[in-house]
CSV table of C-alpha atoms in Angstrom, one decimal:
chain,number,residue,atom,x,y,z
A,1,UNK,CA,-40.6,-16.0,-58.0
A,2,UNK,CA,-37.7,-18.4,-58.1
A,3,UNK,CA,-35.1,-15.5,-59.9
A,4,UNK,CA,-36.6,-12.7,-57.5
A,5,UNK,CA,-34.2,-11.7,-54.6
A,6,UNK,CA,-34.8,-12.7,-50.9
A,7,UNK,CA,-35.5,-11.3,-48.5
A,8,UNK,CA,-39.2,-10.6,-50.1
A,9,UNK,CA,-40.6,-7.7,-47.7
A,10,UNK,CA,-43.7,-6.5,-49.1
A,11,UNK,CA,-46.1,-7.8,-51.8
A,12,UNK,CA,-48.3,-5.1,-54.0
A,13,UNK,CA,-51.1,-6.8,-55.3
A,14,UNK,CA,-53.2,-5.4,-58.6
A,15,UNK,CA,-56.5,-6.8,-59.0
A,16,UNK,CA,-60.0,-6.2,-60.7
A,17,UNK,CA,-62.6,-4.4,-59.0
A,18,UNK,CA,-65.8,-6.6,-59.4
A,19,UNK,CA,-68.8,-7.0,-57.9
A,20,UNK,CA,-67.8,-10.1,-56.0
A,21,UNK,CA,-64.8,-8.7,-54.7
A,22,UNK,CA,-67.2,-5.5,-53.6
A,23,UNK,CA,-69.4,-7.7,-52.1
A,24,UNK,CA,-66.8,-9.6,-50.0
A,25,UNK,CA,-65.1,-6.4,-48.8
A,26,UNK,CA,-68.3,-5.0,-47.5
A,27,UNK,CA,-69.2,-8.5,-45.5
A,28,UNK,CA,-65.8,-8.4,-44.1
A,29,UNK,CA,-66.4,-4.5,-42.6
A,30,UNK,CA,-69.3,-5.7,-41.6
A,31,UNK,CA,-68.1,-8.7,-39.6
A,32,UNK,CA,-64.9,-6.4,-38.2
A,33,UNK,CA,-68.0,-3.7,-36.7
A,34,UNK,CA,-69.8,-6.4,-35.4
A,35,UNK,CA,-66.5,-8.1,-33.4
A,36,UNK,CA,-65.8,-4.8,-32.6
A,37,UNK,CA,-62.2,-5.3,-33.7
A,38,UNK,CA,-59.4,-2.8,-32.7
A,39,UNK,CA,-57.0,-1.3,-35.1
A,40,UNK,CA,-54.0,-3.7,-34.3
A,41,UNK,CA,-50.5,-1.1,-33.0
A,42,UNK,CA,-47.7,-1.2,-35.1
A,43,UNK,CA,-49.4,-1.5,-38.5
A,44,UNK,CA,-48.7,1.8,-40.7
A,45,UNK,CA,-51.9,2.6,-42.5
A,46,UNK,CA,-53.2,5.1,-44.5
A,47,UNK,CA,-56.8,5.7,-45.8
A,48,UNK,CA,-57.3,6.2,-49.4
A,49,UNK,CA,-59.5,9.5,-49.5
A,50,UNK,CA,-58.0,10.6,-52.7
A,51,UNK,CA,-58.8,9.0,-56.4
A,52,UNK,CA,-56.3,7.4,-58.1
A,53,UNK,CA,-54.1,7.2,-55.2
A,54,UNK,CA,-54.1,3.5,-54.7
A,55,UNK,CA,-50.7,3.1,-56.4
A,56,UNK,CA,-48.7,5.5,-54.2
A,57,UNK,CA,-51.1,4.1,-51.1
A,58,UNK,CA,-49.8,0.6,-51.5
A,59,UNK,CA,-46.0,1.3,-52.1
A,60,UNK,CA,-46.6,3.6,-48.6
A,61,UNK,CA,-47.9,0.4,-47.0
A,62,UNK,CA,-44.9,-1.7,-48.7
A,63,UNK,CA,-42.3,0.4,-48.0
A,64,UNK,CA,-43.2,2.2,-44.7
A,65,UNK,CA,-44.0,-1.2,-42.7
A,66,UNK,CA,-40.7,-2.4,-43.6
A,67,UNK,CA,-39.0,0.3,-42.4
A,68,UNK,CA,-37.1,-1.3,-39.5
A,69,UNK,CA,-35.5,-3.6,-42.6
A,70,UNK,CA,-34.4,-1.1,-45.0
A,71,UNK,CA,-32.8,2.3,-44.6
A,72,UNK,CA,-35.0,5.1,-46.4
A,73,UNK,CA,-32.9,7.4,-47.9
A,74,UNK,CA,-33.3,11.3,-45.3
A,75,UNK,CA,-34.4,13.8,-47.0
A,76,UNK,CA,-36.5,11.7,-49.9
A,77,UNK,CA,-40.3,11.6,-49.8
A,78,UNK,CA,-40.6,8.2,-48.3
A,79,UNK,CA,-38.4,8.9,-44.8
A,80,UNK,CA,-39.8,12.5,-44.5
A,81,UNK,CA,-43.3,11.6,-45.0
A,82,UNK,CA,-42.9,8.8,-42.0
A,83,UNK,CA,-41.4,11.1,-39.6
A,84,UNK,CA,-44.7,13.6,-40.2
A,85,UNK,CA,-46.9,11.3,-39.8
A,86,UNK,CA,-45.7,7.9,-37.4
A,87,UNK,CA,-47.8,9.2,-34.7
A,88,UNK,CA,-51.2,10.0,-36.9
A,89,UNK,CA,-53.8,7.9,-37.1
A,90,UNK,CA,-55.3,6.2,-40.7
A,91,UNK,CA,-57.1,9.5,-41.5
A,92,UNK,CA,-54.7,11.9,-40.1
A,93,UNK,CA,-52.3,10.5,-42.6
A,94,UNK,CA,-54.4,10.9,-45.7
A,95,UNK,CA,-55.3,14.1,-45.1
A,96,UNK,CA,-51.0,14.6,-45.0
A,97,UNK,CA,-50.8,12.7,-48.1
A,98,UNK,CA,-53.3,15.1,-49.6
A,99,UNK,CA,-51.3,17.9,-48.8
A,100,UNK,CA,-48.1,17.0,-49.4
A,101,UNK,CA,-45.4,19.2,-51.5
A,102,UNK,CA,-42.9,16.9,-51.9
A,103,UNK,CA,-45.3,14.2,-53.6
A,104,UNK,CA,-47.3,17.0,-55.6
A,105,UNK,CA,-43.5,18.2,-56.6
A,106,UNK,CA,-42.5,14.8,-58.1
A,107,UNK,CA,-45.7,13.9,-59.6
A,108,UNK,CA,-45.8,17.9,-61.6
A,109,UNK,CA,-42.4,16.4,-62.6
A,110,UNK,CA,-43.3,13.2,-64.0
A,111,UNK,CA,-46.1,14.8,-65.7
A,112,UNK,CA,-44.2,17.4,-67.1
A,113,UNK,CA,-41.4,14.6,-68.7
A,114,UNK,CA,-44.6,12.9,-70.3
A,115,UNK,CA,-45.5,13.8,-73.7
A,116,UNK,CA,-48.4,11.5,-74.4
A,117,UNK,CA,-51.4,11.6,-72.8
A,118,UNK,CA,-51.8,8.6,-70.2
A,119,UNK,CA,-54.6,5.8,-71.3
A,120,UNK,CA,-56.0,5.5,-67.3
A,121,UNK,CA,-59.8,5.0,-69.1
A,122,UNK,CA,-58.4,1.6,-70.4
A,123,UNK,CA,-56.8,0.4,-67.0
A,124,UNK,CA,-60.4,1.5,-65.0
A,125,UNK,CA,-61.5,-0.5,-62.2
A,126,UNK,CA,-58.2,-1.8,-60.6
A,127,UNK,CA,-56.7,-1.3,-57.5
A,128,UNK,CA,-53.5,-2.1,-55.7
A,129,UNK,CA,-53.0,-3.5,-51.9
A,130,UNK,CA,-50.3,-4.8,-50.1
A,131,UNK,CA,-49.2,-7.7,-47.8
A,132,UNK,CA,-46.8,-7.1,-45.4
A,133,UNK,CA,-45.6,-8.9,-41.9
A,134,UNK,CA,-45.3,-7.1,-38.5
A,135,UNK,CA,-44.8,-8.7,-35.5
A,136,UNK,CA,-45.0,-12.2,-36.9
A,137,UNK,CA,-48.3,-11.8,-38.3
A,138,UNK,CA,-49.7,-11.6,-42.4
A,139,UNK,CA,-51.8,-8.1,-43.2
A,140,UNK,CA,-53.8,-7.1,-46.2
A,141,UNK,CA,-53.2,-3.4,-46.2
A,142,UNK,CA,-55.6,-1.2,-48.6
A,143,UNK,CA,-56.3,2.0,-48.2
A,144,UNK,CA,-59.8,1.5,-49.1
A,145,UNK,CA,-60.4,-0.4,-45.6
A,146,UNK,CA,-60.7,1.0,-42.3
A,147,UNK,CA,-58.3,-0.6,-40.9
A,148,UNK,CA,-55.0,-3.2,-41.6
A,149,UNK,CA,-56.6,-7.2,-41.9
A,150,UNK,CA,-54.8,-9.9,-40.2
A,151,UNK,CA,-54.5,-13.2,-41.8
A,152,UNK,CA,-52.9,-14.8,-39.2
A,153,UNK,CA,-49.5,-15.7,-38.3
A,154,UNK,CA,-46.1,-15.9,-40.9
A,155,UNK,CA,-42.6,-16.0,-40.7
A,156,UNK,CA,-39.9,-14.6,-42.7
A,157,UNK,CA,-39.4,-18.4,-44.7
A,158,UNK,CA,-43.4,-19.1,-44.8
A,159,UNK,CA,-44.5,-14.9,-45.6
A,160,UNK,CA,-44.6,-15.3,-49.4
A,161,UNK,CA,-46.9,-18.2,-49.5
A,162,UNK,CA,-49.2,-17.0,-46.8
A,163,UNK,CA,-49.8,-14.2,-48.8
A,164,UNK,CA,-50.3,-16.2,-52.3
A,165,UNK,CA,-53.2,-17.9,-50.6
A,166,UNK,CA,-54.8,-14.8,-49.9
A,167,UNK,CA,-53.9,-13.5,-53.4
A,168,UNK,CA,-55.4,-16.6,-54.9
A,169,UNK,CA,-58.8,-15.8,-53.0
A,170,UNK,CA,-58.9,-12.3,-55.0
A,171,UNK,CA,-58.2,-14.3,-58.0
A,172,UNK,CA,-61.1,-16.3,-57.5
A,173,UNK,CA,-63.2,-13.6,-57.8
A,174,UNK,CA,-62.7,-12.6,-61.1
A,175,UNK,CA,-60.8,-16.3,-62.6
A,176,UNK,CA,-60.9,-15.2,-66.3
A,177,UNK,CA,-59.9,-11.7,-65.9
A,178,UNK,CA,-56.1,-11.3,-66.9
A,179,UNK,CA,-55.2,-8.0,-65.7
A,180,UNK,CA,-54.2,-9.5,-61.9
A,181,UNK,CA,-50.3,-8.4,-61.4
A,182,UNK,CA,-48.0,-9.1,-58.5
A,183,UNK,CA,-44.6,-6.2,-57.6
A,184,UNK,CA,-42.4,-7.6,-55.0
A,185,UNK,CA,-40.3,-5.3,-52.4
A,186,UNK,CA,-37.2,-6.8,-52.7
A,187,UNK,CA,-33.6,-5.8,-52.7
A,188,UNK,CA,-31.6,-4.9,-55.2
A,189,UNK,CA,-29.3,-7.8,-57.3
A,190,UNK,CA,-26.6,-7.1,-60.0
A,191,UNK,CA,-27.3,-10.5,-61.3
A,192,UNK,CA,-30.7,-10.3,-61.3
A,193,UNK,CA,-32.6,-12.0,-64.1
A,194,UNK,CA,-36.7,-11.2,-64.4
A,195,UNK,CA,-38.7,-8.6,-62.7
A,196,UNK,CA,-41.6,-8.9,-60.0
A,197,UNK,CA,-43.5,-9.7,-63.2
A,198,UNK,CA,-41.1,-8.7,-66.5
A,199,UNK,CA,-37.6,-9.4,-67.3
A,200,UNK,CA,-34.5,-8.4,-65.9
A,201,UNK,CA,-31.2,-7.9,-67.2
A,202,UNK,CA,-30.6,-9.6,-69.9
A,203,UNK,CA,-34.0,-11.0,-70.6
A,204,UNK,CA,-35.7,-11.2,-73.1
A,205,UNK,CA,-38.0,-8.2,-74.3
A,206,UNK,CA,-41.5,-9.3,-73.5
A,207,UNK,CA,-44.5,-9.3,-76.1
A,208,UNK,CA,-46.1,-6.3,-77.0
A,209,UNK,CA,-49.2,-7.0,-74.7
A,210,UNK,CA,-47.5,-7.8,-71.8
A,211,UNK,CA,-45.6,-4.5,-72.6
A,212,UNK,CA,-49.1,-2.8,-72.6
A,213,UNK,CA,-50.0,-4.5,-69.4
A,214,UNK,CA,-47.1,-3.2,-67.2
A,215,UNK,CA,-47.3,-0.1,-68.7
A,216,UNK,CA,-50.8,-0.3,-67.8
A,217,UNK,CA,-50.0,-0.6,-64.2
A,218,UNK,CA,-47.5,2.4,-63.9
A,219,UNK,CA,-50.6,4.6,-65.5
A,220,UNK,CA,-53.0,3.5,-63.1
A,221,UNK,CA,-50.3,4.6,-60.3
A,222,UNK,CA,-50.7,8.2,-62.0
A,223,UNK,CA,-47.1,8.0,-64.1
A,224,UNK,CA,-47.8,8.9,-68.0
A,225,UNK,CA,-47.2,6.2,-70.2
A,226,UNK,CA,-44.2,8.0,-72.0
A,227,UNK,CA,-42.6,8.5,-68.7
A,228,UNK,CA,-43.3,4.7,-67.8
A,229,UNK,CA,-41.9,3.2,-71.0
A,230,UNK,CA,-38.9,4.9,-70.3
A,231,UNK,CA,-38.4,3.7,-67.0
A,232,UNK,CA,-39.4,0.1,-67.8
A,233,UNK,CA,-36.9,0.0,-70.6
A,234,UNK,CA,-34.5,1.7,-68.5
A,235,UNK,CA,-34.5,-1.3,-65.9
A,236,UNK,CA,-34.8,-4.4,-68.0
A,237,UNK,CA,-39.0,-4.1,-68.1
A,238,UNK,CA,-38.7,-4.9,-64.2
A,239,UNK,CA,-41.8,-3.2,-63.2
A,240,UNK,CA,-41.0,-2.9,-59.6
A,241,UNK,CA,-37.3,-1.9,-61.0
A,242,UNK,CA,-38.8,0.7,-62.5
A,243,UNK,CA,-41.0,1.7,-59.7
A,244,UNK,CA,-37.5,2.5,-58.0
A,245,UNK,CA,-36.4,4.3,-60.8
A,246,UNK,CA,-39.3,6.8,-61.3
A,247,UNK,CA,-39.2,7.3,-57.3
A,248,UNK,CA,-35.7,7.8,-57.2
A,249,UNK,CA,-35.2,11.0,-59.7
């Protein structure tokens, strides 16, 4: 991540469903009900109740616990939707994400610019979560869980790291699987060269798999692979670049 630019806020993290990662998920549940673990204050989270969601779920958790460190645009979905629902609880707030017209609005339009249909089958079985620091502490934030996970404590300079060791225990679940991708909330960077994951300006265009596989990860977000081509070319194939881009319009 030498070319990304710093600070690095939030990391999105999209990984394999298997069974190992299944099984380690429900052990850790189990072991928060038995310490009878509170939800810690402070940590936005929102509950995943909705298929296909886990995309918009994790730039929610990226971009809304960061919100003291960026200014959200008024009037867009992301500072509107925080003002709703800062005082809700995990499942208050999915049920407003359910229900939201502003979200429903720009996804109708992104579907409507698409004119292919999107290939979700072959990008089954992955899910994104993100890693964020409040307070001087490392969460895991997935909207699968009941509730944010603490890793322990970070700092601005050690936060990257401390979350590539808990991204290298998902890894290990699944070692040969290829389809593990990382998006970086970042700022922006006129002389920026790669992405979170693909090029930048002036890069290089990257093979025609790794084209597939970030187009891959804007489909499983719910964007149609038409409108996410566009994007990615748009912005240099920087996925999270693109991301920006699709949120934006």
């Amino acid at each position: 991540m030498i070319h990304v630019p710093t600070p690095i806020l939030a990391i999105m993290l999209l990984f394999p469903i298997t069974e190992a990662s299944e099984k380690a998920r429900v052990e850790e549940q189990k072991k928060l009900e038995e310490q009878k673990a509170g939800k810690p204050e402070g940590v936005y989270h929102v509950k995943q109740t909705v298929g296909n969601a886990c995309g918009t779920i994790g730039l929610l958790h990226a971009v809304l616990n960061n919100s003291d460190r960026m200014k959200l645009q008024d009037g867009k979905f992301f500072a509107k939707f925080l003002s709703e629902t800062k005082q809700m609880d995990s499942e208050e707030r999915a049920k407003a994400l359910a229900s939201n017209k502003d979200l429903e609005e720009e996804h109708e339009v992104v579907a409507k610019a698409g004119k292919t249909k999107a290939t979700a089958r072959a990008f089954a079985n992955l899910h994104f979560i993100s890693f964020v620091m409040v307070k001087d502490v490392l969460y895991e934030l997935d909207g699968r869980k009941s509730q944010p996970i603490a890793h322990g404590a970070t700092s601005r300079t050690s936060f990257v790291e401390d979350a590539l060791k808990i991204v290298r225990k998902f890894v290990a679940f699944s070692p040969k699987d290829g389809r593990f991708s990382v998006i970086v909330l970042a700022p922006k960077k006129q002389t920026f060269q790669g992405g979170a994951a693909f090029g930048g300006d002036g890069g290089s265009l990257p093979s025609a798999e790794r084209q597939q596989e970030v187009v891959g990860q804007l489909v499983e977000m719910g964007i149609p692979e038409d409108k996410a081509r566009e994007a990615l070319g748009r912005n240099g194939w920087s996925l999270a670049r693109a991301v920006e881009y699709i949120y934006s319009q």
